[in-house]
Amino acid sequence: MAELGYTPPARDARIRVAGVDGKAVLQMAARGMWQSGYMSDHDLLIVNKLAHVLAGGDVLSRLTRQRIVFARSRARSVCQPVW
């Protein structure tokens, strides 16, 4: 890959995420499904948590790699089976 000119991204590079606007879109869609009876209360709770993680939290547009790794670990904890 180095022969083709690849250089890894800088460690402090900021990565663009959906942010608060993306989070709001996901939550509005989920709320509409919940109000229509297609989701349970628990489903809505999980979707809201996942929307927070997938959108990068309550940020405007960019995150560091460290913050994304942390968010990924939070997403994994939400998806663990409870039995």
mmCIF file of N, CA and C in Angstrom:
data_model
loop_
_atom_site.group_PDB
_atom_site.id
_atom_site.type_symbol
_atom_site.label_atom_id
_atom_site.label_comp_id
_atom_site.label_asym_id
_atom_site.label_seq_id
_atom_site.Cartn_x
_atom_site.Cartn_y
_atom_site.Cartn_z
ATOM 1 N N MET A 1 0.813 -1.182 0.000
ATOM 2 C CA MET A 1 0.000 0.000 0.000
ATOM 3 C C MET A 1 0.863 1.255 0.000
ATOM 4 N N ALA A 2 1.998 1.183 0.694
ATOM 5 C CA ALA A 2 2.883 2.349 0.736
ATOM 6 C C ALA A 2 3.406 2.682 -0.656
ATOM 7 N N GLU A 3 3.594 1.658 -1.467
ATOM 8 C CA GLU A 3 4.076 1.874 -2.831
ATOM 9 C C GLU A 3 3.066 2.655 -3.668
ATOM 10 N N LEU A 4 1.798 2.534 -3.301
ATOM 11 C CA LEU A 4 0.743 3.233 -4.034
ATOM 12 C C LEU A 4 0.467 4.627 -3.475
ATOM 13 N N GLY A 5 1.239 5.013 -2.435
ATOM 14 C CA GLY A 5 1.092 6.357 -1.905
ATOM 15 C C GLY A 5 0.181 6.482 -0.698
ATOM 16 N N TYR A 6 -0.206 5.350 -0.094
ATOM 17 C CA TYR A 6 -1.091 5.422 1.080
ATOM 18 C C TYR A 6 -0.338 5.966 2.287
ATOM 19 N N THR A 7 -0.955 6.872 2.980
ATOM 20 C CA THR A 7 -0.431 7.326 4.261
ATOM 21 C C THR A 7 -1.570 7.259 5.273
ATOM 22 N N PRO A 8 -1.323 6.728 6.453
ATOM 23 C CA PRO A 8 -2.403 6.620 7.438
ATOM 24 C C PRO A 8 -2.842 8.005 7.908
ATOM 25 N N PRO A 9 -4.089 8.133 8.334
ATOM 26 C CA PRO A 9 -4.564 9.432 8.807
ATOM 27 C C PRO A 9 -3.841 9.835 10.088
ATOM 28 N N ALA A 10 -3.746 11.115 10.310
ATOM 29 C CA ALA A 10 -3.114 11.618 11.526
ATOM 30 C C ALA A 10 -3.921 11.182 12.740
ATOM 31 N N ARG A 11 -3.241 10.914 13.841
ATOM 32 C CA ARG A 11 -3.922 10.451 15.058
ATOM 33 C C ARG A 11 -4.938 11.464 15.584
ATOM 34 N N ASP A 12 -4.655 12.727 15.407
ATOM 35 C CA ASP A 12 -5.569 13.744 15.925
ATOM 36 C C ASP A 12 -6.568 14.231 14.877
ATOM 37 N N ALA A 13 -6.644 13.513 13.764
ATOM 38 C CA ALA A 13 -7.588 13.905 12.710
ATOM 39 C C ALA A 13 -9.022 13.789 13.226
ATOM 40 N N ARG A 14 -9.841 14.708 12.822
ATOM 41 C CA ARG A 14 -11.248 14.681 13.226
ATOM 42 C C ARG A 14 -12.071 14.051 12.106
ATOM 43 N N ILE A 15 -12.999 13.180 12.511
ATOM 44 C CA ILE A 15 -13.815 12.424 11.576
ATOM 45 C C ILE A 15 -15.227 12.998 11.592
ATOM 46 N N ARG A 16 -15.765 13.223 10.408
ATOM 47 C CA ARG A 16 -17.106 13.812 10.287
ATOM 48 C C ARG A 16 -18.158 12.785 10.705
ATOM 49 N N VAL A 17 -19.098 13.213 11.541
ATOM 50 C CA VAL A 17 -20.204 12.365 11.999
ATOM 51 C C VAL A 17 -21.528 13.107 11.782
ATOM 52 N N ALA A 18 -22.621 12.390 11.946
ATOM 53 C CA ALA A 18 -23.943 12.992 11.722
ATOM 54 C C ALA A 18 -24.279 14.051 12.772
ATOM 55 N N GLY A 19 -23.839 13.869 14.000
ATOM 56 C CA GLY A 19 -24.055 14.862 15.053
ATOM 57 C C GLY A 19 -25.499 14.987 15.492
ATOM 58 N N VAL A 20 -25.814 16.124 16.086
ATOM 59 C CA VAL A 20 -27.144 16.322 16.667
ATOM 60 C C VAL A 20 -28.254 16.254 15.621
ATOM 61 N N ASP A 21 -27.990 16.715 14.415
ATOM 62 C CA ASP A 21 -29.024 16.655 13.370
ATOM 63 C C ASP A 21 -29.329 15.206 12.984
ATOM 64 N N GLY A 22 -28.287 14.397 12.808
ATOM 65 C CA GLY A 22 -28.482 12.988 12.481
ATOM 66 C C GLY A 22 -29.172 12.238 13.602
ATOM 67 N N LYS A 23 -28.804 12.576 14.838
ATOM 68 C CA LYS A 23 -29.434 11.947 15.998
ATOM 69 C C LYS A 23 -30.926 12.273 16.029
ATOM 70 N N ALA A 24 -31.273 13.521 15.758
ATOM 71 C CA ALA A 24 -32.676 13.936 15.764
ATOM 72 C C ALA A 24 -33.482 13.203 14.687
ATOM 73 N N VAL A 25 -32.890 13.014 13.513
ATOM 74 C CA VAL A 25 -33.585 12.294 12.434
ATOM 75 C C VAL A 25 -33.883 10.862 12.845
ATOM 76 N N LEU A 26 -32.878 10.181 13.412
ATOM 77 C CA LEU A 26 -33.072 8.796 13.848
ATOM 78 C C LEU A 26 -34.130 8.706 14.948
ATOM 79 N N GLN A 27 -34.075 9.635 15.895
ATOM 80 C CA GLN A 27 -35.037 9.603 17.000
ATOM 81 C C GLN A 27 -36.455 9.937 16.536
ATOM 82 N N MET A 28 -36.596 10.852 15.590
ATOM 83 C CA MET A 28 -37.932 11.178 15.076
ATOM 84 C C MET A 28 -38.534 9.990 14.331
ATOM 85 N N ALA A 29 -37.723 9.305 13.543
ATOM 86 C CA ALA A 29 -38.218 8.128 12.823
ATOM 87 C C ALA A 29 -38.651 7.045 13.809
ATOM 88 N N ALA A 30 -37.841 6.833 14.830
ATOM 89 C CA ALA A 30 -38.174 5.819 15.827
ATOM 90 C C ALA A 30 -39.436 6.200 16.600
ATOM 91 N N ARG A 31 -39.555 7.471 16.933
ATOM 92 C CA ARG A 31 -40.742 7.913 17.679
ATOM 93 C C ARG A 31 -42.011 7.719 16.837
ATOM 94 N N GLY A 32 -41.916 7.981 15.542
ATOM 95 C CA GLY A 32 -43.064 7.751 14.660
ATOM 96 C C GLY A 32 -43.464 6.284 14.626
ATOM 97 N N MET A 33 -42.475 5.401 14.589
ATOM 98 C CA MET A 33 -42.775 3.966 14.614
ATOM 99 C C MET A 33 -43.383 3.559 15.951
ATOM 100 N N TRP A 34 -42.885 4.147 17.029
ATOM 101 C CA TRP A 34 -43.412 3.843 18.364
ATOM 102 C C TRP A 34 -44.864 4.312 18.489
ATOM 103 N N GLN A 35 -45.130 5.535 18.017
ATOM 104 C CA GLN A 35 -46.491 6.063 18.092
ATOM 105 C C GLN A 35 -47.457 5.268 17.222
ATOM 106 N N SER A 36 -46.956 4.663 16.150
ATOM 107 C CA SER A 36 -47.805 3.873 15.258
ATOM 108 C C SER A 36 -48.001 2.443 15.759
ATOM 109 N N GLY A 37 -47.315 2.107 16.841
ATOM 110 C CA GLY A 37 -47.481 0.772 17.414
ATOM 111 C C GLY A 37 -46.534 -0.279 16.859
ATOM 112 N N TYR A 38 -45.543 0.133 16.080
ATOM 113 C CA TYR A 38 -44.598 -0.818 15.504
ATOM 114 C C TYR A 38 -43.415 -1.113 16.426
ATOM 115 N N MET A 39 -43.290 -0.355 17.525
ATOM 116 C CA MET A 39 -42.187 -0.526 18.465
ATOM 117 C C MET A 39 -42.727 -0.531 19.885
ATOM 118 N N SER A 40 -42.064 -1.292 20.733
ATOM 119 C CA SER A 40 -42.397 -1.260 22.155
ATOM 120 C C SER A 40 -41.631 -0.111 22.818
ATOM 121 N N ASP A 41 -41.956 0.143 24.083
ATOM 122 C CA ASP A 41 -41.234 1.172 24.833
ATOM 123 C C ASP A 41 -39.748 0.819 24.931
ATOM 124 N N HIS A 42 -39.479 -0.455 25.136
ATOM 125 C CA HIS A 42 -38.085 -0.894 25.247
ATOM 126 C C HIS A 42 -37.343 -0.716 23.916
ATOM 127 N N ASP A 43 -38.005 -1.018 22.805
ATOM 128 C CA ASP A 43 -37.393 -0.806 21.487
ATOM 129 C C ASP A 43 -37.015 0.662 21.304
ATOM 130 N N LEU A 44 -37.905 1.546 21.701
ATOM 131 C CA LEU A 44 -37.647 2.978 21.576
ATOM 132 C C LEU A 44 -36.451 3.391 22.431
ATOM 133 N N LEU A 45 -36.361 2.848 23.634
ATOM 134 C CA LEU A 45 -35.229 3.144 24.510
ATOM 135 C C LEU A 45 -33.910 2.731 23.850
ATOM 136 N N ILE A 46 -33.868 1.526 23.300
ATOM 137 C CA ILE A 46 -32.646 1.030 22.656
ATOM 138 C C ILE A 46 -32.311 1.861 21.424
ATOM 139 N N VAL A 47 -33.297 2.193 20.609
ATOM 140 C CA VAL A 47 -33.051 3.000 19.412
ATOM 141 C C VAL A 47 -32.502 4.375 19.789
ATOM 142 N N ASN A 48 -33.031 4.970 20.843
ATOM 143 C CA ASN A 48 -32.523 6.278 21.269
ATOM 144 C C ASN A 48 -31.066 6.196 21.714
ATOM 145 N N LYS A 49 -30.717 5.133 22.418
ATOM 146 C CA LYS A 49 -29.324 4.963 22.836
ATOM 147 C C LYS A 49 -28.415 4.731 21.630
ATOM 148 N N LEU A 50 -28.869 3.903 20.710
ATOM 149 C CA LEU A 50 -28.067 3.648 19.506
ATOM 150 C C LEU A 50 -27.957 4.894 18.631
ATOM 151 N N ALA A 51 -29.010 5.683 18.563
ATOM 152 C CA ALA A 51 -28.954 6.928 17.789
ATOM 153 C C ALA A 51 -27.890 7.850 18.360
ATOM 154 N N HIS A 52 -27.796 7.900 19.677
ATOM 155 C CA HIS A 52 -26.785 8.736 20.328
ATOM 156 C C HIS A 52 -25.383 8.279 19.931
ATOM 157 N N VAL A 53 -25.167 6.973 19.949
ATOM 158 C CA VAL A 53 -23.846 6.433 19.611
ATOM 159 C C VAL A 53 -23.550 6.577 18.124
ATOM 160 N N LEU A 54 -24.507 6.212 17.272
ATOM 161 C CA LEU A 54 -24.281 6.255 15.820
ATOM 162 C C LEU A 54 -24.053 7.672 15.301
ATOM 163 N N ALA A 55 -24.710 8.641 15.919
ATOM 164 C CA ALA A 55 -24.572 10.020 15.462
ATOM 165 C C ALA A 55 -23.361 10.717 16.068
ATOM 166 N N GLY A 56 -22.676 10.047 16.980
ATOM 167 C CA GLY A 56 -21.502 10.649 17.596
ATOM 168 C C GLY A 56 -21.812 11.438 18.846
ATOM 169 N N GLY A 57 -23.017 11.275 19.375
ATOM 170 C CA GLY A 57 -23.388 11.990 20.596
ATOM 171 C C GLY A 57 -23.945 13.356 20.287
ATOM 172 N N ASP A 58 -23.804 14.244 21.247
ATOM 173 C CA ASP A 58 -24.336 15.606 21.101
ATOM 174 C C ASP A 58 -23.246 16.550 20.615
ATOM 175 N N VAL A 59 -22.731 16.266 19.435
ATOM 176 C CA VAL A 59 -21.690 17.106 18.824
ATOM 177 C C VAL A 59 -22.232 17.705 17.540
ATOM 178 N N LEU A 60 -21.548 18.698 17.032
ATOM 179 C CA LEU A 60 -22.026 19.339 15.809
ATOM 180 C C LEU A 60 -21.611 18.589 14.555
ATOM 181 N N SER A 61 -20.338 18.208 14.409
ATOM 182 C CA SER A 61 -20.004 17.538 13.157
ATOM 183 C C SER A 61 -18.759 16.660 13.157
ATOM 184 N N ARG A 62 -17.800 16.868 14.042
ATOM 185 C CA ARG A 62 -16.551 16.104 13.949
ATOM 186 C C ARG A 62 -16.110 15.564 15.309
ATOM 187 N N LEU A 63 -15.528 14.341 15.272
ATOM 188 C CA LEU A 63 -15.024 13.680 16.467
ATOM 189 C C LEU A 63 -13.607 13.188 16.247
ATOM 190 N N THR A 64 -12.867 13.019 17.339
ATOM 191 C CA THR A 64 -11.545 12.396 17.248
ATOM 192 C C THR A 64 -11.713 10.885 17.197
ATOM 193 N N ARG A 65 -10.684 10.218 16.758
ATOM 194 C CA ARG A 65 -10.708 8.756 16.693
ATOM 195 C C ARG A 65 -10.932 8.149 18.075
ATOM 196 N N GLN A 66 -10.323 8.717 19.100
ATOM 197 C CA GLN A 66 -10.487 8.194 20.464
ATOM 198 C C GLN A 66 -11.944 8.246 20.899
ATOM 199 N N ARG A 67 -12.624 9.310 20.564
ATOM 200 C CA ARG A 67 -14.031 9.443 20.945
ATOM 201 C C ARG A 67 -14.892 8.415 20.208
ATOM 202 N N ILE A 68 -14.547 8.116 18.964
ATOM 203 C CA ILE A 68 -15.300 7.121 18.201
ATOM 204 C C ILE A 68 -15.086 5.725 18.767
ATOM 205 N N VAL A 69 -13.866 5.414 19.170
ATOM 206 C CA VAL A 69 -13.590 4.112 19.785
ATOM 207 C C VAL A 69 -14.386 3.976 21.078
ATOM 208 N N PHE A 70 -14.451 5.041 21.867
ATOM 209 C CA PHE A 70 -15.230 5.025 23.099
ATOM 210 C C PHE A 70 -16.712 4.799 22.793
ATOM 211 N N ALA A 71 -17.230 5.472 21.787
ATOM 212 C CA ALA A 71 -18.643 5.321 21.409
ATOM 213 C C ALA A 71 -18.921 3.899 20.948
ATOM 214 N N ARG A 72 -17.981 3.300 20.250
ATOM 215 C CA ARG A 72 -18.156 1.918 19.790
ATOM 216 C C ARG A 72 -18.282 0.980 20.989
ATOM 217 N N SER A 73 -17.492 1.205 22.026
ATOM 218 C CA SER A 73 -17.581 0.351 23.216
ATOM 219 C C SER A 73 -18.930 0.536 23.915
ATOM 220 N N ARG A 74 -19.459 1.761 23.895
ATOM 221 C CA ARG A 74 -20.793 1.993 24.466
ATOM 222 C C ARG A 74 -21.864 1.276 23.666
ATOM 223 N N ALA A 75 -21.724 1.262 22.347
ATOM 224 C CA ALA A 75 -22.706 0.578 21.499
ATOM 225 C C ALA A 75 -22.692 -0.912 21.777
ATOM 226 N N ARG A 76 -21.524 -1.464 21.974
ATOM 227 C CA ARG A 76 -21.427 -2.893 22.272
ATOM 228 C C ARG A 76 -22.127 -3.219 23.579
ATOM 229 N N SER A 77 -21.991 -2.358 24.579
ATOM 230 C CA SER A 77 -22.625 -2.634 25.865
ATOM 231 C C SER A 77 -24.160 -2.596 25.744
ATOM 232 N N VAL A 78 -24.682 -1.745 24.881
ATOM 233 C CA VAL A 78 -26.121 -1.671 24.669
ATOM 234 C C VAL A 78 -26.624 -2.931 23.991
ATOM 235 N N CYS A 79 -25.826 -3.513 23.130
ATOM 236 C CA CYS A 79 -26.252 -4.665 22.327
ATOM 237 C C CYS A 79 -26.017 -6.006 23.005
ATOM 238 N N GLN A 80 -25.472 -6.022 24.205
ATOM 239 C CA GLN A 80 -25.221 -7.289 24.904
ATOM 240 C C GLN A 80 -26.543 -7.918 25.321
ATOM 241 N N PRO A 81 -26.663 -9.255 25.160
ATOM 242 C CA PRO A 81 -27.878 -9.912 25.634
ATOM 243 C C PRO A 81 -27.961 -9.836 27.165
ATOM 244 N N VAL A 82 -29.161 -9.797 27.690
ATOM 245 C CA VAL A 82 -29.343 -9.649 29.128
ATOM 246 C C VAL A 82 -29.645 -10.978 29.824
ATOM 247 N N TRP A 83 -29.773 -12.040 29.083
ATOM 248 C CA TRP A 83 -30.094 -13.322 29.722
ATOM 249 C C TRP A 83 -28.865 -14.031 30.173
#
